[in-house]
Short mmCIF file of C-alpha atoms in Angstrom, two decimals:
data_model
loop_
_atom_site.label_atom_id
_atom_site.label_comp_id
_atom_site.label_asym_id
_atom_site.label_seq_id
_atom_site.Cartn_x
_atom_site.Cartn_y
_atom_site.Cartn_z
CA MET A 165 -21.59 -15.71 2.60
CA SER A 166 -22.04 -12.33 4.28
CA HIS A 167 -19.65 -9.47 3.62
CA SER A 168 -18.38 -9.44 7.19
CA THR A 169 -16.96 -12.98 6.92
CA ARG A 170 -14.67 -12.13 4.01
CA CYS A 171 -11.00 -11.63 4.90
CA ALA A 172 -9.42 -8.17 4.61
CA ALA A 173 -7.78 -9.15 1.28
CA CYS A 174 -10.97 -10.42 -0.39
CA LYS A 175 -12.94 -7.48 0.98
CA SER A 176 -10.36 -5.04 -0.42
CA LEU A 177 -10.16 -6.84 -3.75
CA ARG A 178 -14.01 -7.12 -3.91
CA ARG A 179 -14.01 -10.87 -4.44
CA ARG A 180 -15.61 -13.88 -2.80
CA CYS A 181 -13.55 -15.28 0.10
CA THR A 182 -13.50 -19.03 -0.34
CA LYS A 183 -12.73 -21.62 2.33
CA ASP A 184 -9.28 -22.23 0.83
CA CYS A 185 -8.34 -18.53 0.66
CA VAL A 186 -4.56 -18.43 1.24
CA LEU A 187 -4.65 -14.93 2.79
CA ALA A 188 -7.69 -15.28 5.07
CA PRO A 189 -5.86 -16.77 8.12
CA TYR A 190 -3.34 -13.90 8.21
CA PHE A 191 -5.41 -10.92 7.11
CA PRO A 192 -8.60 -10.82 9.19
CA PRO A 193 -11.35 -8.34 8.29
CA THR A 194 -10.85 -6.69 11.68
CA ASN A 195 -7.51 -5.26 10.49
CA PRO A 196 -7.99 -3.88 6.96
CA GLN A 197 -4.95 -1.60 7.40
CA ARG A 198 -2.62 -4.60 7.67
CA PHE A 199 -3.69 -5.91 4.28
CA ALA A 200 -3.79 -2.43 2.68
CA CYS A 201 -0.15 -2.00 3.68
CA VAL A 202 1.25 -5.27 2.26
CA HIS A 203 -0.96 -4.85 -0.81
CA LYS A 204 0.52 -1.40 -1.45
CA ILE A 205 4.12 -2.59 -1.15
CA PHE A 206 4.20 -6.20 -2.39
CA GLY A 207 0.88 -6.53 -4.21
CA ALA A 208 -1.77 -9.12 -3.36
CA SER A 209 -0.62 -11.65 -5.98
CA ASN A 210 3.00 -11.56 -4.78
CA ILE A 211 1.96 -12.02 -1.14
CA THR A 212 -0.24 -14.95 -2.13
CA LYS A 213 2.59 -16.52 -4.16
CA MET A 214 5.13 -16.01 -1.37
CA LEU A 215 2.82 -17.57 1.24
CA GLU A 216 1.85 -20.48 -1.01
CA GLN A 217 5.49 -21.40 -1.44
CA LEU A 218 5.89 -21.88 2.33
CA PRO A 219 4.75 -24.79 4.49
CA LEU A 220 1.59 -23.96 6.47
CA HIS A 221 3.32 -23.71 9.85
CA LEU A 222 5.66 -20.92 8.62
CA ARG A 223 3.04 -18.74 6.95
CA ALA A 224 1.89 -16.79 10.00
CA VAL A 225 5.45 -15.66 10.82
CA ALA A 226 6.09 -14.83 7.16
CA ALA A 227 2.87 -12.75 6.99
CA ASP A 228 3.91 -10.90 10.15
CA CYS A 229 7.39 -10.18 8.76
CA MET A 230 5.98 -9.05 5.42
CA SER A 231 3.54 -6.76 7.28
CA PHE A 232 6.40 -5.31 9.29
CA GLU A 233 8.52 -4.77 6.17
CA ALA A 234 5.62 -3.20 4.30
CA SER A 235 4.71 -0.82 7.13
CA SER A 236 8.40 0.14 7.48
CA ARG A 237 8.44 1.06 3.80
CA VAL A 238 5.18 2.98 4.07
CA GLU A 239 6.57 4.96 7.01
CA ASP A 240 9.95 5.46 5.37
CA PRO A 241 9.59 5.25 1.57
CA VAL A 242 13.33 5.69 0.99
CA TYR A 243 15.00 3.32 3.45
CA GLY A 244 12.14 1.07 4.63
CA SER A 245 13.27 -1.76 6.94
CA VAL A 246 16.86 -1.18 5.79
CA GLY A 247 16.74 2.09 7.75
CA ILE A 248 16.09 0.08 10.92
CA ILE A 249 18.99 -2.23 10.08
CA SER A 250 21.33 0.79 9.68
CA GLN A 251 20.19 2.26 13.04
CA LEU A 252 20.75 -1.04 14.83
CA GLN A 253 24.19 -1.44 13.24
CA GLU A 254 25.12 2.02 14.55
CA GLN A 255 23.85 1.06 18.01
CA ILE A 256 25.99 -2.09 17.95
CA ILE A 257 29.11 -0.15 16.96
CA GLU A 258 28.38 2.31 19.81
CA ALA A 259 27.82 -0.45 22.38
CA GLN A 260 30.93 -2.30 21.23
CA SER A 261 33.14 0.78 21.37
CA GLU A 262 31.81 1.56 24.87
CA LEU A 263 32.66 -2.01 25.82
CA VAL A 264 36.22 -1.70 24.54
CA LYS A 265 36.61 1.57 26.49
CA THR A 266 35.22 0.00 29.66
CA LYS A 267 37.43 -3.07 29.34
CA SER A 268 40.50 -0.90 28.91
CA GLU A 269 39.50 0.92 32.12
CA ILE A 270 39.44 -2.43 33.90
CA ALA A 271 42.85 -3.32 32.50
CA PHE A 272 44.13 0.05 33.82
CA HIS A 273 42.62 -0.63 37.29
CA ASN A 274 44.21 -4.09 37.34
CA ALA A 275 47.62 -2.71 36.34
CA GLN A 276 47.40 -0.04 39.07
CA GLN A 277 46.50 -2.61 41.70
CA GLN A 278 49.49 -4.75 40.81
CA LEU A 279 51.79 -1.74 41.23
CA MET B 176 17.41 1.10 -30.35
CA SER B 177 19.48 -2.01 -29.97
CA HIS B 178 18.62 -4.63 -27.35
CA SER B 179 21.77 -4.02 -25.35
CA THR B 180 20.81 -0.42 -24.52
CA ARG B 181 17.53 -1.38 -22.80
CA CYS B 182 17.63 -1.41 -19.01
CA ALA B 183 17.33 -4.68 -17.10
CA ALA B 184 13.66 -3.99 -16.36
CA CYS B 185 12.59 -3.26 -19.94
CA LYS B 186 14.69 -6.20 -21.17
CA SER B 187 13.00 -8.54 -18.70
CA LEU B 188 9.52 -7.14 -19.45
CA ARG B 189 10.22 -7.29 -23.22
CA ARG B 190 9.32 -3.67 -23.84
CA ARG B 191 10.98 -0.63 -25.39
CA CYS B 192 13.19 1.32 -22.97
CA THR B 193 12.34 4.99 -23.50
CA LYS B 194 14.50 7.95 -22.52
CA ASP B 195 12.19 8.72 -19.57
CA CYS B 196 12.19 5.13 -18.22
CA VAL B 197 11.94 5.50 -14.42
CA LEU B 198 13.80 2.25 -13.73
CA ALA B 199 16.65 2.60 -16.22
CA PRO B 200 19.07 4.61 -14.01
CA TYR B 201 18.85 2.05 -11.17
CA PHE B 202 18.55 -1.24 -13.03
CA PRO B 203 21.32 -1.39 -15.66
CA PRO B 204 21.33 -4.23 -18.21
CA THR B 205 24.66 -5.38 -16.76
CA ASN B 206 22.89 -6.61 -13.60
CA PRO B 207 19.74 -8.48 -14.65
CA GLN B 208 19.69 -10.35 -11.32
CA ARG B 209 19.13 -7.12 -9.39
CA PHE B 210 15.94 -6.37 -11.33
CA ALA B 211 14.79 -10.02 -11.30
CA CYS B 212 14.97 -9.95 -7.50
CA VAL B 213 12.94 -6.76 -6.89
CA HIS B 214 10.53 -7.81 -9.64
CA LYS B 215 9.91 -11.12 -7.92
CA ILE B 216 9.24 -9.56 -4.50
CA PHE B 217 7.68 -6.14 -5.17
CA GLY B 218 6.61 -6.38 -8.80
CA ALA B 219 7.78 -4.00 -11.51
CA SER B 220 4.73 -1.69 -11.30
CA ASN B 221 5.07 -1.31 -7.51
CA ILE B 222 8.79 -0.46 -7.80
CA THR B 223 8.02 2.07 -10.51
CA LYS B 224 5.27 3.66 -8.42
CA MET B 225 7.44 3.76 -5.28
CA LEU B 226 10.34 5.38 -7.17
CA GLU B 227 8.08 7.89 -8.96
CA GLN B 228 6.74 9.10 -5.61
CA LEU B 229 10.25 10.11 -4.49
CA PRO B 230 12.30 13.14 -5.52
CA LEU B 231 15.01 12.25 -8.02
CA HIS B 232 17.92 12.62 -5.60
CA LEU B 233 16.51 9.94 -3.25
CA ARG B 234 15.69 7.32 -5.86
CA ALA B 235 19.12 5.66 -6.07
CA VAL B 236 19.20 5.01 -2.30
CA ALA B 237 15.61 3.80 -2.36
CA ALA B 238 16.38 1.40 -5.26
CA ASP B 239 19.40 0.08 -3.34
CA CYS B 240 17.34 -0.45 -0.19
CA MET B 241 14.53 -2.17 -2.13
CA SER B 242 17.12 -4.43 -3.79
CA PHE B 243 18.57 -5.30 -0.41
CA GLU B 244 15.12 -6.00 1.04
CA ALA B 245 14.13 -8.11 -1.96
CA SER B 246 17.31 -10.17 -1.94
CA SER B 247 16.91 -10.71 1.84
CA ARG B 248 13.42 -12.08 1.20
CA VAL B 249 14.63 -14.28 -1.66
CA GLU B 250 17.37 -15.71 0.59
CA ASP B 251 15.05 -16.09 3.58
CA PRO B 252 11.44 -16.38 2.37
CA VAL B 253 10.06 -16.51 5.93
CA TYR B 254 11.82 -13.68 7.77
CA GLY B 255 13.36 -11.59 4.97
CA SER B 256 15.08 -8.43 6.19
CA VAL B 257 13.19 -8.76 9.50
CA GLY B 258 15.45 -11.76 10.21
CA ILE B 259 18.48 -9.44 10.02
CA ILE B 260 16.73 -6.97 12.37
CA SER B 261 16.11 -9.76 14.91
CA GLN B 262 19.75 -10.92 14.75
CA LEU B 263 21.02 -7.36 15.27
CA GLN B 264 18.62 -6.82 18.19
CA GLU B 265 20.04 -9.99 19.81
CA GLN B 266 23.61 -8.72 19.27
CA ILE B 267 22.68 -5.38 20.91
CA ILE B 268 21.16 -7.16 23.93
CA GLU B 269 24.34 -9.27 24.19
CA ALA B 270 26.67 -6.26 23.92
CA GLN B 271 24.59 -4.28 26.43
CA SER B 272 24.52 -7.08 28.97
CA GLU B 273 28.30 -7.54 28.60
CA LEU B 274 28.63 -3.81 29.17
CA VAL B 275 26.53 -3.93 32.35
CA LYS B 276 28.66 -6.87 33.62
CA THR B 277 31.89 -5.04 32.82
CA LYS B 278 30.70 -1.84 34.46
CA SER B 279 29.78 -3.73 37.62
CA GLU B 280 33.30 -5.21 37.63
CA ILE B 281 34.68 -1.66 37.55
CA ALA B 282 32.40 -0.63 40.43
CA PHE B 283 33.70 -3.64 42.39
CA HIS B 284 37.33 -2.70 41.67
CA ASN B 285 36.63 0.89 42.77
CA ALA B 286 34.97 -0.24 46.02
CA GLN B 287 37.90 -2.55 46.77
CA GLN B 288 40.40 0.23 46.19
CA GLN B 289 38.56 2.52 48.62
CA LEU B 290 38.71 -0.16 51.30
#
């Protein structure tokens, strides 16, 4: 088997990439950065274990989510993906308070019209 | 040193908990579940490395965020914390579209009043 056919994980871990490699479908050699990132944060053996515990049809989504989580933590080593959650929660609070304000304006308009 | 003074990490890894243990301040023996969770998802050596790379005053927040991320992935092994991000994004879209609707109602009221 030539080097170029090994997946990003096996290439990085300098091992043979067998036909039943759990990581190969989700970590192609064309994107070594994607594997490097999850490897740094979760570790190759944890990623393998987590994927193995899932049915085949859910593994691609799980690998995508783990990649997103890992790259969030590489970008923001303190908050990671939790930083994004906090930002979104603030945005929701903002949008909801604007909604309350706008609805009270409508109520005021309606009251004026009735007068 | 008695067993009860070891941190949750050193207790779980069956090793001596030294005074300079990086994990001890954030993984007390009173909450073994917290360490078990981050250990399962990130691995003890990754958590140690990630904390060591941060200045002391940011480590408590980072440990909390990693614990949150890990418990999200234990609860939802496919989406993890990314599932929460998706839910929040949907809520924002909902709130924003309600806001647009409400603002157009106000514009309608205003136009009517001018007539």
